[in-house]
Short mmCIF file of C-alpha atoms in Angstrom, two decimals:
data_model
loop_
_atom_site.label_atom_id
_atom_site.label_comp_id
_atom_site.label_asym_id
_atom_site.label_seq_id
_atom_site.Cartn_x
_atom_site.Cartn_y
_atom_site.Cartn_z
CA MET G 2 -0.04 0.16 -0.26
CA LEU G 3 2.67 2.19 1.31
CA LEU G 4 4.70 1.25 -1.68
CA LEU G 5 1.51 2.66 -4.01
CA ILE G 6 1.72 6.08 -2.40
CA ALA G 7 5.88 5.88 -3.36
CA GLY G 8 5.35 4.61 -6.77
CA ALA G 9 2.91 7.34 -7.30
CA LEU G 10 5.05 10.23 -6.02
CA ALA G 11 7.93 9.00 -8.14
CA VAL G 12 5.55 9.29 -11.06
CA LEU G 13 5.35 12.55 -10.53
CA SER G 14 8.26 14.05 -9.78
CA VAL G 15 10.30 12.09 -12.03
CA ARG G 16 11.31 14.28 -14.99
CA ASN G 17 11.81 11.50 -17.69
CA LEU G 18 8.40 10.55 -19.15
CA PHE G 19 9.70 7.42 -19.64
CA VAL G 20 10.86 6.30 -16.52
CA ALA G 21 7.79 7.74 -14.94
CA THR G 22 5.69 5.22 -17.63
CA MET G 23 7.91 2.88 -16.06
CA LEU G 24 6.98 3.94 -12.44
CA LEU G 25 3.14 3.79 -13.53
CA GLY G 26 3.60 0.30 -14.57
CA ILE G 27 4.84 -0.90 -11.25
CA VAL G 28 2.48 1.16 -9.62
CA SER G 29 -0.18 -1.09 -11.94
CA PHE G 30 1.00 -4.04 -11.19
CA THR G 31 1.37 -3.34 -7.33
CA MET G 32 -2.30 -2.35 -7.54
CA ALA G 33 -2.59 -5.29 -9.19
CA LEU G 34 -0.98 -7.68 -6.12
CA ILE G 35 -3.42 -5.69 -3.47
CA PHE G 36 -6.63 -6.44 -5.65
CA ILE G 37 -5.81 -10.18 -5.17
CA SER G 38 -5.56 -9.52 -1.27
CA LEU G 39 -8.97 -8.01 -1.55
CA ASP G 40 -10.22 -11.26 -3.46
CA ALA G 41 -10.92 -9.53 -7.00
CA VAL G 42 -8.91 -12.10 -8.68
CA ASP G 43 -10.44 -11.33 -12.12
CA VAL G 44 -10.11 -7.38 -11.52
CA ALA G 45 -6.25 -8.00 -10.70
CA PHE G 46 -5.89 -10.58 -13.77
CA THR G 47 -7.38 -7.20 -15.85
CA GLU G 48 -5.55 -4.93 -14.23
CA ALA G 49 -2.19 -6.68 -14.52
CA ALA G 50 -2.20 -7.43 -18.23
CA VAL G 51 -3.87 -4.03 -19.15
CA GLY G 52 -2.39 -1.75 -16.40
CA ALA G 53 1.03 -3.13 -16.63
CA GLY G 54 1.15 -4.88 -19.84
CA ILE G 55 -0.92 -3.30 -22.84
CA SER G 56 -1.11 0.60 -21.29
CA THR G 57 3.02 0.48 -20.71
CA VAL G 58 3.15 0.07 -24.44
CA LEU G 59 0.57 2.19 -25.58
CA TYR G 60 2.62 4.94 -23.35
CA ILE G 61 6.16 3.83 -25.12
CA GLY G 62 4.26 4.10 -28.43
CA THR G 63 3.48 7.41 -27.96
CA LEU G 64 7.11 8.66 -26.46
CA ALA G 65 8.23 7.19 -29.37
CA LEU G 66 6.86 9.85 -31.45
CA VAL G 67 6.39 12.88 -29.22
CA GLY G 68 9.52 12.34 -27.31
CA SER G 69 10.54 11.28 -23.40
CA GLN G 70 11.81 14.41 -21.99
CA GLU G 71 9.27 16.63 -19.97
CA ARG G 72 10.60 20.76 -20.29
CA GLU G 73 12.49 21.74 -17.54
CA LYS G 74 10.60 24.10 -15.64
CA SER G 75 8.59 22.10 -13.21
CA LYS G 76 7.27 24.62 -10.75
CA PHE G 77 5.62 24.26 -7.83
CA ALA G 78 1.86 25.10 -8.66
CA PRO G 79 0.14 25.95 -5.18
CA GLY G 80 -2.84 26.86 -6.96
CA PRO G 81 -3.49 23.08 -8.19
CA LEU G 82 -1.96 21.98 -4.75
CA ALA G 83 -4.27 24.02 -2.39
CA VAL G 84 -7.65 22.52 -4.12
CA CYS G 85 -6.10 18.93 -4.34
CA LEU G 86 -5.70 19.17 -0.50
CA ALA G 87 -8.86 21.17 -0.40
CA VAL G 88 -10.57 17.69 -1.94
CA GLY G 89 -8.91 15.31 0.04
CA ALA G 90 -9.52 16.63 2.85
CA VAL G 91 -13.24 16.83 2.25
CA LEU G 92 -12.94 13.45 1.30
CA TYR G 93 -10.84 12.11 4.50
CA TYR G 94 -13.58 13.97 6.45
CA ALA G 95 -16.26 12.21 4.57
CA THR G 96 -14.61 8.67 5.18
CA TYR G 97 -15.70 8.95 8.78
CA GLU G 98 -19.40 8.78 7.67
CA MET G 99 -17.91 5.66 5.97
CA PRO G 100 -19.39 1.66 7.11
CA ARG G 101 -15.91 0.16 8.29
CA TYR G 102 -14.05 -1.57 5.99
CA GLY G 103 -14.29 -5.18 5.65
CA GLN G 104 -17.92 -5.43 7.77
CA PRO G 105 -20.26 -7.91 6.15
CA ASP G 106 -23.66 -5.60 7.13
CA ASN G 107 -22.40 -2.65 4.38
CA PRO G 108 -24.69 -1.13 2.50
CA VAL G 109 -23.15 -2.11 -0.43
CA HIS G 110 -23.73 -5.71 0.52
CA THR G 111 -27.33 -5.69 1.35
CA HIS G 112 -28.95 -4.40 -2.08
CA VAL G 113 -28.18 -6.59 -4.98
CA ALA G 114 -25.21 -8.67 -3.79
CA PRO G 115 -26.86 -11.15 -1.61
CA ARG G 116 -29.07 -12.08 -4.79
CA TYR G 117 -25.99 -12.54 -7.42
CA ILE G 118 -24.14 -14.88 -4.53
CA GLU G 119 -27.12 -16.82 -3.76
CA ASP G 120 -29.45 -17.32 -6.57
CA SER G 121 -26.85 -17.19 -9.42
CA PRO G 122 -25.58 -20.84 -8.83
CA THR G 123 -28.56 -21.93 -9.69
CA GLU G 124 -30.08 -19.89 -12.33
CA ILE G 125 -27.17 -19.16 -14.12
CA GLY G 126 -24.77 -22.49 -13.23
CA VAL G 127 -21.54 -20.88 -13.54
CA PRO G 128 -19.14 -20.75 -10.54
CA ASN G 129 -17.26 -17.55 -11.37
CA MET G 130 -20.20 -15.16 -10.24
CA VAL G 131 -18.08 -12.24 -11.17
CA THR G 132 -18.49 -13.43 -14.91
CA SER G 133 -22.58 -14.43 -14.24
CA VAL G 134 -23.20 -10.85 -12.84
CA LEU G 135 -21.13 -9.30 -15.94
CA ALA G 136 -22.41 -11.25 -18.93
CA SER G 137 -25.92 -12.01 -17.85
CA TYR G 138 -27.43 -9.87 -15.36
CA ARG G 139 -25.71 -6.94 -16.41
CA GLY G 140 -25.64 -8.07 -19.60
CA TYR G 141 -26.65 -3.88 -21.16
CA ASP G 142 -23.86 -2.80 -19.03
CA THR G 143 -21.10 -4.90 -21.06
CA PHE G 144 -23.35 -4.48 -24.58
CA GLY G 145 -22.10 -0.61 -23.54
CA GLU G 146 -18.86 -1.23 -22.60
CA THR G 147 -17.96 -3.37 -25.53
CA THR G 148 -19.71 -0.52 -27.32
CA VAL G 149 -17.00 1.97 -25.67
CA ILE G 150 -13.82 -0.23 -26.70
CA PHE G 151 -15.35 -0.59 -30.14
CA THR G 152 -15.88 3.33 -30.83
CA ALA G 153 -12.34 3.91 -29.13
CA GLY G 154 -10.68 1.99 -31.68
CA ILE G 155 -12.50 3.16 -34.55
CA GLY G 156 -11.87 6.79 -33.14
CA VAL G 157 -8.26 6.20 -32.53
CA LEU G 158 -7.99 4.57 -36.00
CA LEU G 159 -9.20 7.85 -37.22
CA ILE G 160 -7.43 10.09 -35.52
CA LEU G 161 -4.30 8.32 -36.30
CA ARG G 162 -4.98 7.18 -40.09
CA GLN G 163 -5.50 10.12 -41.51
CA ARG G 164 -3.15 10.53 -44.68
CA ARG G 165 -3.92 6.55 -45.21
CA ARG G 166 -5.04 7.27 -48.73
CA ARG G 167 -1.37 8.68 -50.20
CA LYS G 168 0.00 5.36 -49.13
CA LYS G 169 -0.58 3.64 -52.22
CA GLU G 170 1.17 5.83 -54.03
CA VAL G 171 4.66 5.39 -52.62
CA THR G 172 6.79 2.47 -52.94
CA THR G 173 7.16 0.96 -49.80
CA GLU G 174 11.31 -0.44 -50.09
CA ASP G 175 13.34 0.92 -47.03
CA PRO G 176 11.80 2.83 -44.76
CA PRO G 177 14.59 5.28 -43.72
CA LEU G 178 13.98 4.52 -39.95
CA ARG G 179 14.32 1.26 -39.69
CA ASP G 180 17.81 1.28 -37.62
CA GLY G 181 16.13 -0.54 -34.90
CA LYS G 182 17.06 1.78 -32.24
CA GLY G 183 15.65 4.95 -30.78
CA GLY G 184 13.84 6.53 -33.30
CA SER G 185 11.00 4.73 -34.58
CA ILE G 186 9.35 1.66 -32.97
CA SER G 187 8.36 0.16 -35.88
CA GLY G 188 11.99 -0.74 -36.87
CA LEU G 189 12.30 -2.53 -33.30
CA GLY G 190 12.18 -5.69 -35.03
CA SER G 191 15.45 -6.59 -35.57
CA ALA G 192 17.34 -9.33 -37.46
CA HIS G 193 20.35 -9.74 -35.31
CA ASP G 194 19.22 -10.45 -31.17
CA LEU G 195 18.67 -13.80 -31.49
CA VAL G 196 17.67 -14.90 -27.41
CA PRO G 197 14.60 -12.34 -27.79
CA HIS G 198 13.56 -14.18 -31.16
CA VAL G 199 14.07 -17.50 -29.25
CA ILE G 200 12.39 -16.90 -26.23
CA SER G 201 9.31 -15.33 -27.73
CA LYS G 202 8.76 -17.94 -30.79
CA LEU G 203 8.83 -20.37 -27.04
CA LEU G 204 6.56 -17.81 -25.65
CA VAL G 205 3.67 -17.09 -28.00
CA PRO G 206 2.33 -19.97 -28.82
CA PHE G 207 1.59 -20.26 -24.92
CA ILE G 208 0.76 -16.62 -24.65
CA PHE G 209 -2.05 -17.88 -27.20
CA VAL G 210 -3.28 -20.90 -25.30
CA PHE G 211 -3.42 -19.34 -21.72
CA ALA G 212 -5.49 -16.21 -23.92
CA LEU G 213 -8.03 -19.31 -25.04
CA TYR G 214 -7.89 -21.03 -21.53
CA VAL G 215 -8.81 -17.40 -19.74
CA GLN G 216 -11.29 -16.75 -22.37
CA PHE G 217 -13.15 -19.92 -22.17
CA HIS G 218 -12.38 -21.32 -18.49
CA GLY G 219 -13.98 -17.98 -17.34
CA ASP G 220 -17.02 -19.53 -16.37
CA TYR G 221 -15.17 -21.52 -13.95
CA GLY G 222 -12.24 -19.68 -12.40
CA PRO G 223 -11.34 -16.28 -13.17
CA GLY G 224 -11.11 -14.97 -16.59
CA GLY G 225 -13.38 -13.76 -19.56
CA GLY G 226 -13.55 -12.05 -22.71
CA PHE G 227 -12.40 -8.75 -21.14
CA GLN G 228 -8.80 -10.68 -19.75
CA ALA G 229 -8.55 -13.05 -22.65
CA GLY G 230 -9.00 -10.53 -25.52
CA VAL G 231 -5.83 -8.00 -24.12
CA ILE G 232 -3.61 -11.39 -23.22
CA PHE G 233 -3.89 -12.32 -26.91
CA ALA G 234 -3.63 -9.06 -27.93
CA ALA G 235 -0.29 -8.90 -25.72
CA GLY G 236 0.66 -12.12 -27.17
CA ILE G 237 0.48 -10.91 -30.77
CA ILE G 238 1.73 -6.98 -29.85
CA LEU G 239 5.07 -9.13 -28.50
CA TYR G 240 5.21 -10.53 -31.78
CA ALA G 241 5.42 -7.59 -33.30
CA LEU G 242 8.00 -5.82 -30.92
CA VAL G 243 10.31 -8.87 -31.46
CA PHE G 244 9.81 -9.69 -34.88
CA GLY G 245 8.27 -5.95 -36.71
CA LEU G 246 5.34 -4.88 -37.39
CA ASP G 247 5.12 -6.47 -41.00
CA PHE G 248 5.78 -9.70 -39.83
CA ALA G 249 3.03 -9.41 -37.45
CA ARG G 250 0.94 -7.61 -40.28
CA ALA G 251 1.32 -10.33 -42.07
CA VAL G 252 -0.42 -12.74 -39.21
CA VAL G 253 -3.20 -10.41 -38.63
CA ASN G 254 -3.38 -7.82 -41.38
CA GLU G 255 -5.80 -4.41 -40.82
CA LYS G 256 -8.67 -5.28 -42.66
CA ALA G 257 -9.15 -8.90 -40.67
CA ILE G 258 -8.70 -6.67 -37.64
CA LEU G 259 -11.56 -3.77 -38.63
CA PHE G 260 -13.88 -6.74 -39.91
CA LEU G 261 -13.11 -7.76 -36.66
CA ILE G 262 -14.31 -5.46 -34.11
CA SER G 263 -17.68 -4.76 -35.41
CA ALA G 264 -17.82 -8.83 -35.53
CA GLY G 265 -17.58 -8.78 -31.64
CA VAL G 266 -20.17 -6.19 -31.11
CA LEU G 267 -22.36 -7.51 -33.51
CA LEU G 268 -21.88 -11.32 -32.06
CA TYR G 269 -22.74 -9.50 -28.68
CA GLY G 270 -25.79 -7.65 -30.72
CA GLY G 271 -26.48 -10.67 -32.21
CA VAL G 272 -26.98 -13.15 -29.41
CA GLY G 273 -29.29 -10.03 -27.83
CA VAL G 274 -31.16 -10.33 -30.90
CA VAL G 275 -31.72 -14.24 -31.40
CA SER G 276 -32.89 -13.89 -27.79
CA MET G 277 -35.56 -11.58 -28.84
CA LEU G 278 -36.22 -13.71 -31.51
CA LEU G 279 -36.64 -16.94 -29.89
CA GLY G 280 -39.58 -14.76 -27.48
CA GLY G 281 -37.45 -13.37 -24.72
CA ASN G 282 -36.42 -10.20 -23.68
CA PHE G 283 -33.00 -8.85 -25.36
CA LEU G 284 -29.87 -10.69 -24.00
CA ASP G 285 -32.16 -12.85 -21.98
CA TYR G 286 -30.25 -16.55 -22.78
CA ASN G 287 -32.99 -18.45 -20.89
CA VAL G 288 -34.82 -18.89 -24.18
CA LEU G 289 -31.49 -19.91 -25.92
CA SER G 290 -32.16 -23.85 -25.21
CA SER G 291 -34.62 -26.14 -23.53
CA ASP G 292 -33.00 -25.83 -20.33
CA PRO G 293 -32.62 -22.58 -19.12
CA VAL G 294 -29.21 -23.08 -17.06
CA ALA G 295 -27.52 -24.22 -20.09
CA GLY G 296 -28.92 -21.85 -22.35
CA GLN G 297 -27.52 -19.32 -19.43
CA HIS G 298 -24.36 -21.02 -20.29
CA LEU G 299 -24.05 -20.92 -23.92
CA GLY G 300 -25.62 -16.99 -24.05
CA ILE G 301 -22.70 -16.55 -21.39
CA LEU G 302 -19.89 -18.42 -23.71
CA LEU G 303 -20.95 -16.47 -26.84
CA VAL G 304 -21.31 -13.07 -25.41
CA GLU G 305 -17.63 -13.15 -23.92
CA LEU G 306 -16.40 -14.61 -27.09
CA GLY G 307 -17.68 -11.02 -28.86
CA VAL G 308 -16.02 -9.35 -26.07
CA GLY G 309 -13.00 -11.38 -26.41
CA ILE G 310 -12.92 -10.50 -29.88
CA THR G 311 -13.67 -7.13 -29.79
CA VAL G 312 -10.88 -6.34 -26.84
CA THR G 313 -8.39 -8.38 -28.77
CA ALA G 314 -8.96 -6.36 -32.04
CA ALA G 315 -9.74 -3.20 -30.57
CA MET G 316 -6.29 -3.44 -28.68
CA LEU G 317 -4.32 -4.75 -31.76
CA ALA G 318 -5.84 -1.82 -33.88
CA ILE G 319 -4.96 1.06 -31.49
CA PHE G 320 -1.24 -0.60 -31.23
CA TYR G 321 -0.75 -0.91 -34.93
CA ALA G 322 -2.02 2.41 -35.45
CA PHE G 323 -0.04 3.96 -32.77
CA VAL G 324 3.22 2.01 -34.24
CA GLY G 325 2.27 2.51 -37.56
CA ARG G 326 2.52 6.00 -37.17
CA PRO G 327 6.15 7.19 -38.37
CA GLU G 328 5.80 5.02 -41.79
CA LEU G 329 2.84 7.46 -42.68
CA LEU G 330 4.51 10.11 -42.00
CA ILE G 331 7.91 9.42 -44.00
CA GLU G 332 5.64 8.31 -46.60
CA THR G 333 3.63 11.50 -46.36
CA SER G 334 6.64 13.89 -45.80
CA THR G 335 8.05 13.10 -48.96
CA ASN G 336 5.05 15.23 -50.38
CA ALA G 337 4.70 17.66 -47.91
CA GLU G 338 7.49 18.99 -46.91
CA GLN G 339 7.81 19.38 -42.36
CA PRO G 340 4.53 17.78 -41.33
CA GLY G 341 4.83 19.53 -38.36
CA LYS G 342 5.43 23.31 -37.48
CA GLU G 343 3.61 25.37 -40.25
CA ARG G 344 0.94 25.89 -37.87
CA ASN G 345 3.54 28.27 -36.67
CA MET X 9 -10.02 1.16 14.85
CA SER X 10 -8.76 3.71 12.75
CA PHE X 11 -7.55 0.96 10.83
CA GLY X 12 -10.83 0.36 9.05
CA PHE X 13 -10.38 3.25 6.68
CA PHE X 14 -6.64 2.87 5.90
CA ASN X 15 -7.35 1.91 1.97
CA TYR X 16 -10.06 4.61 2.09
CA TRP X 17 -7.07 7.00 3.34
CA ILE X 18 -4.65 5.01 0.69
CA PHE X 19 -7.30 5.59 -1.83
CA ILE X 20 -7.69 9.40 -1.22
CA ILE X 21 -3.83 10.26 -0.85
CA LEU X 22 -3.40 8.29 -4.75
CA LEU X 23 -6.58 10.89 -6.29
CA MET X 24 -5.00 13.19 -4.58
CA ILE X 25 -1.57 12.34 -6.12
CA GLY X 26 -3.77 12.45 -10.11
CA LEU X 27 -5.79 14.87 -9.74
CA TYR X 28 -2.22 17.37 -8.82
CA THR X 29 -0.14 15.94 -11.80
CA VAL X 30 -3.09 16.47 -14.09
CA MET X 31 -3.50 20.16 -13.01
CA SER X 32 0.05 21.22 -12.13
CA ARG X 33 2.11 19.66 -15.10
CA SER X 34 1.77 21.18 -18.37
CA ASN X 35 3.07 18.38 -20.24
CA LEU X 36 0.41 16.71 -21.93
CA VAL X 37 1.71 12.79 -21.82
CA LYS X 38 2.16 13.37 -17.90
CA LYS X 39 -1.41 14.94 -17.79
CA MET X 40 -2.54 11.38 -19.45
CA ILE X 41 -0.34 9.40 -16.48
CA GLY X 42 -1.99 11.89 -13.64
CA LEU X 43 -5.03 10.62 -15.00
CA SER X 44 -4.18 7.32 -15.40
CA LEU X 45 -3.19 7.10 -11.44
CA PHE X 46 -6.38 9.15 -11.04
CA GLN X 47 -8.06 5.79 -12.49
CA ILE X 48 -6.53 3.68 -10.16
CA SER X 49 -7.07 5.24 -6.90
CA VAL X 50 -10.69 4.64 -8.12
CA PHE X 51 -10.61 1.13 -8.63
CA LEU X 52 -9.21 0.53 -5.65
CA PHE X 53 -11.72 2.34 -4.10
CA TYR X 54 -14.47 0.00 -5.31
CA ILE X 55 -12.62 -2.92 -4.59
CA SER X 56 -12.32 -1.96 -1.07
CA MET X 57 -16.23 -1.30 -0.67
CA GLY X 58 -16.45 -5.30 -1.91
CA LYS X 59 -14.22 -6.76 0.29
CA ILE X 60 -15.64 -8.96 3.46
CA ASP X 61 -13.42 -9.62 6.40
CA GLY X 62 -12.67 -13.32 5.98
CA GLY X 63 -14.29 -13.57 2.89
CA THR X 64 -13.47 -15.21 -0.76
CA ALA X 65 -13.11 -14.56 -4.14
CA PRO X 66 -16.71 -14.76 -5.57
CA ILE X 67 -16.45 -18.10 -7.19
CA VAL X 68 -18.36 -21.26 -6.06
CA VAL X 69 -16.96 -23.07 -4.01
CA GLU X 70 -18.78 -26.20 -1.60
CA THR X 71 -17.14 -25.50 1.53
CA GLY X 72 -15.52 -23.06 3.01
CA ALA X 73 -11.56 -23.00 4.43
CA ASP X 74 -12.68 -24.24 7.48
CA GLY X 75 -15.73 -26.66 6.39
CA MET X 76 -17.98 -23.82 7.45
CA ALA X 77 -20.32 -22.24 4.23
CA PRO X 78 -17.75 -19.89 2.64
CA VAL X 79 -18.53 -16.09 2.83
CA TYR X 80 -18.21 -14.51 -1.22
CA SER X 81 -17.03 -10.76 -0.80
CA ASN X 82 -19.47 -8.43 -3.16
CA PRO X 83 -18.48 -9.08 -6.76
CA LEU X 84 -20.64 -6.63 -8.05
CA PRO X 85 -17.86 -3.80 -7.76
CA HIS X 86 -15.57 -6.52 -9.08
CA VAL X 87 -18.00 -6.55 -12.08
CA LEU X 88 -17.83 -2.53 -12.61
CA ILE X 89 -14.08 -2.03 -12.28
CA LEU X 90 -12.60 -4.91 -14.82
CA THR X 91 -15.29 -3.48 -17.57
CA ALA X 92 -13.56 0.05 -16.24
CA ILE X 93 -9.81 -0.98 -16.54
CA VAL X 94 -10.81 -2.26 -19.97
CA VAL X 95 -12.61 1.08 -21.17
CA GLY X 96 -10.16 3.04 -19.75
CA ILE X 97 -7.38 1.74 -21.59
CA ALA X 98 -9.46 2.15 -24.39
CA THR X 99 -9.78 5.86 -23.78
CA THR X 100 -6.38 6.56 -22.63
CA ALA X 101 -5.38 5.11 -26.14
CA LEU X 102 -7.59 7.72 -27.70
CA GLY X 103 -6.17 10.26 -25.81
CA LEU X 104 -2.64 10.00 -26.67
CA SER X 105 -3.54 9.21 -29.76
CA LEU X 106 -4.77 13.12 -29.83
CA VAL X 107 -1.43 13.88 -27.93
CA VAL X 108 0.52 12.42 -31.09
CA ARG X 109 -1.95 14.58 -33.27
CA ILE X 110 -1.10 18.02 -31.06
CA ARG X 111 2.44 16.96 -31.26
CA GLU X 112 2.39 16.78 -35.47
CA THR X 113 0.56 19.76 -35.53
CA PHE X 114 2.30 22.16 -33.34
CA GLY X 115 5.91 20.39 -32.56
CA THR X 116 5.60 20.32 -29.00
CA ILE X 117 3.17 18.39 -26.33
CA ASP X 118 3.82 21.00 -23.75
CA GLU X 119 0.69 23.32 -23.01
CA ASP X 120 2.01 26.45 -21.97
CA GLU X 121 3.86 26.40 -25.31
CA ILE X 122 0.71 25.77 -27.15
CA LEU X 123 -1.55 28.39 -25.49
CA GLU X 124 2.31 31.07 -26.70
CA MET X 125 1.73 29.92 -30.06
CA GLU X 126 -2.12 30.51 -30.17
CA ASP X 127 -1.49 33.90 -28.60
CA LYS X 128 1.04 35.14 -30.97
CA ASP X 129 -1.31 33.99 -33.99
#
């Protein structure tokens, strides 16, 4: 716990953004460990994969594009500090009105949660309550969140892919920044580093198998579509980082990703529509099979699959967009000189 | 006695650090990092609320560790936070991509320098 605060303070004070990113990853990972001790295994899983894995990659991808040094003048800001302290003081005061930590009769535990805990084993038949609440009781919610991820993926593509059109005119031989150190992360895939190549070749299949296990075992143990999607994407990102973006594109190309992003959401929505056509409510899985529990099982499986596909594809789309950006700029800057700076 | 609120206090301190980072640093990537810290602190808050002393992870088991009926921690906050984490990374990516575009347009990711440029125009 105190490690968290130390980490956060270090993030605040460190000038180099690269170091700050690494520290943020450490904070995330510590947080994941704390989540385990707080019984939230699913959340810890997600936090470790997302916070310490994907988000670090994304931050580094950004830093490669924007430079990693913060400007020297790091002034002490009394105004914001005062606001922060005021907010903190109010919240601190409010904690005394909070129920005690860890008591079973706290208001959070007495509203809908007992219903989930007592009835979900018989109604849904899925041991992992987090999964059953996620995909069944709060299916609408999760559908909305999947759509948010979908939208964010599309948004990143729109923002970072604007000069896509001209790409076809330029021949793609020898991108100048492909020197394998700094400069461009699309040059990261180096042909000389034997150890990362061998290790990642060994690791990637296991990561995929693990992701599939997490995906389909999510009903019984910690896991589910969100985690599996992130792990799967992490596997491909590892491959891309070690072998170069072009190889990864050969495995999963961008058209397929665009297709998969929408396929996941459509699969989720489709399950809802099918259950409506069969006479139930939207996302009411009981009607999917003659036995309601089996129907729930099937529905959850399909919905989680939809979530997993969308998350994988969206993460990959975001990653490709960030990493593919330098190439895009090189190709376009042959036509228009100096893409920055023309505004001033 | 006061230990009962320890998690909440950690949450508050983390939240303050995050908020301060967002408000005081002019570097846009640093601001995003601050937002992430802020986010993590809220996650901690929710998960802390869901914890029950002596409880176990909300996955059905036959009997508890000591042969009694198991006590499960509240699964609802877990669900909310699980989706929030993934949505959080998606929105963070969106923010970072905007930062990249700003850098390409203005040649800097420092808020103050961008404002100076705007004033000159």
